[in-house]
Coordinates of C-alpha atoms in Angstrom, one line a residue:
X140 CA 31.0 -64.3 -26.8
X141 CA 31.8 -61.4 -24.6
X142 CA 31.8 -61.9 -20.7
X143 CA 32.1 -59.0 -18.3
X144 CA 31.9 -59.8 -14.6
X145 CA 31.1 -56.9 -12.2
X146 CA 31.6 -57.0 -8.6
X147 CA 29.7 -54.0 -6.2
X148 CA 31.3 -53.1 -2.8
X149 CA 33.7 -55.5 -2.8
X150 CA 36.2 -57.1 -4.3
X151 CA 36.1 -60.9 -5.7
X152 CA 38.8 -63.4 -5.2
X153 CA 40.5 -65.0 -8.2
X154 CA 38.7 -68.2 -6.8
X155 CA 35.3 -66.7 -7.0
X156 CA 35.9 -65.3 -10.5
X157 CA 37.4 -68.4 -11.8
X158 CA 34.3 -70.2 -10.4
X159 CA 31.9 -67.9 -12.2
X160 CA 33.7 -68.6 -15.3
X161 CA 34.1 -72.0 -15.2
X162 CA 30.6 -72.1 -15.0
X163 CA 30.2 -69.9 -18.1
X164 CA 31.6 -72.1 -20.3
X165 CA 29.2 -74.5 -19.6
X166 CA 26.6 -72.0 -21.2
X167 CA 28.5 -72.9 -24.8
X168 CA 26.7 -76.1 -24.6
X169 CA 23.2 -75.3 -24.5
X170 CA 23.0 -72.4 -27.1
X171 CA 25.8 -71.8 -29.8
X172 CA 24.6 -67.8 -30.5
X173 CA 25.2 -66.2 -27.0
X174 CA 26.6 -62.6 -27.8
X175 CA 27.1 -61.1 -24.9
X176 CA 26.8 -62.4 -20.8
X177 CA 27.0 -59.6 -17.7
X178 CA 27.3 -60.7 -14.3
X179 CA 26.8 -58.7 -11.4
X180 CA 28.2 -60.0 -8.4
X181 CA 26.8 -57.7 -5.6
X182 CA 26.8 -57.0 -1.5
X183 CA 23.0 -56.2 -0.6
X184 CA 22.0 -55.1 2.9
X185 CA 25.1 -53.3 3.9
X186 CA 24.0 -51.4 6.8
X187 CA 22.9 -55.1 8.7
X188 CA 26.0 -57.2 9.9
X189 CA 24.8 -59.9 7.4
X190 CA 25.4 -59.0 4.0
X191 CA 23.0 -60.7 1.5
X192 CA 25.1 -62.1 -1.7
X193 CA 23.0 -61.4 -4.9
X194 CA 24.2 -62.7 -8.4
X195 CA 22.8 -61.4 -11.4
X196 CA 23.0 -62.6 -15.0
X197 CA 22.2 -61.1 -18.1
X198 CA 22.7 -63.5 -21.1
X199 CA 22.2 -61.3 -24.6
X200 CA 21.7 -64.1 -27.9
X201 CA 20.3 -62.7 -31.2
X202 CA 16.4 -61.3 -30.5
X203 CA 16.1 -62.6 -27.1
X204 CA 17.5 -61.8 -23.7
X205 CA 17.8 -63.6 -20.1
X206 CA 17.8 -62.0 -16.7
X207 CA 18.0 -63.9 -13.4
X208 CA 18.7 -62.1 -9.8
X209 CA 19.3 -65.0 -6.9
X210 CA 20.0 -64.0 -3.4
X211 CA 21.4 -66.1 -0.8
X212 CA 24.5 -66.1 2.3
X213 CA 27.2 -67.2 -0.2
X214 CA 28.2 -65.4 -3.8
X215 CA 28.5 -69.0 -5.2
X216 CA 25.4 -70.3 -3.8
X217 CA 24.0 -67.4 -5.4
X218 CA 25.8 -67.6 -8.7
X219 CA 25.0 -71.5 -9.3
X220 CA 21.1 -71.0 -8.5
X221 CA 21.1 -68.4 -11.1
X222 CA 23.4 -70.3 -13.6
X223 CA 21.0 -73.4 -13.4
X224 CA 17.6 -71.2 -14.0
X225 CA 19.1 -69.8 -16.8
X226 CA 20.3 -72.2 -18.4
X227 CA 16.7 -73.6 -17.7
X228 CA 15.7 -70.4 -19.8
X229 CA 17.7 -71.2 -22.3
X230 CA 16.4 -75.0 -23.0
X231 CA 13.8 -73.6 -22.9
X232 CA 13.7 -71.4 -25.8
X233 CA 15.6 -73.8 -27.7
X234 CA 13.0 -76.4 -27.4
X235 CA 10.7 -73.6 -28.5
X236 CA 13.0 -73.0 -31.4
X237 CA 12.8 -77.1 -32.5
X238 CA 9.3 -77.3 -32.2

């Protein structure tokens, strides 16, 4: 599994990044395939004093792929919405794949 973690106009902590991949791991559980996971960790409305925090996901497992964009005042508000409606995505298919 291949993880690449992007940040635009700015630059992440080591808490932040350790926080996104924390959370990562977790993905291991739910589906045992999972080739290849982008996030993009991004600064949105950068001309207005209050920067939007947007967290996108791309997961990549063998014939299917999951996108999710969340947007809210913190990155890691942002990052675990997206992590939990993804890994919704994921059950998802897997229960797919059972039936």
């Amino acid at each position: 599994m291949t993880v690449n973690i992007q940040t635009v106009r700015f630059d992440a902590d080591s808490k932040l990044i350790e926080h996104v991949q924390k959370k990562l791991q977790k993905l291991g559980n739910y589906h045992d395939r999972i080739v290849k996971i982008d996030v993009f960790l991004k600064l949105d409305n950068v001309v207005h004093q209050i920067k939007d925090k947007v967290a996108e996901i791309r997961i990549k497992v063998p014939r299917h792929e999951f996108f999710v964009k969340q947007t809210s005042k913190s990155f890691e508000e942002s990052f675990d919405n997206a992590i939990e409606s993804i890994t919704t995505q994921i059950k998802r298919l897997k229960e797919k794949q059972a039936a």
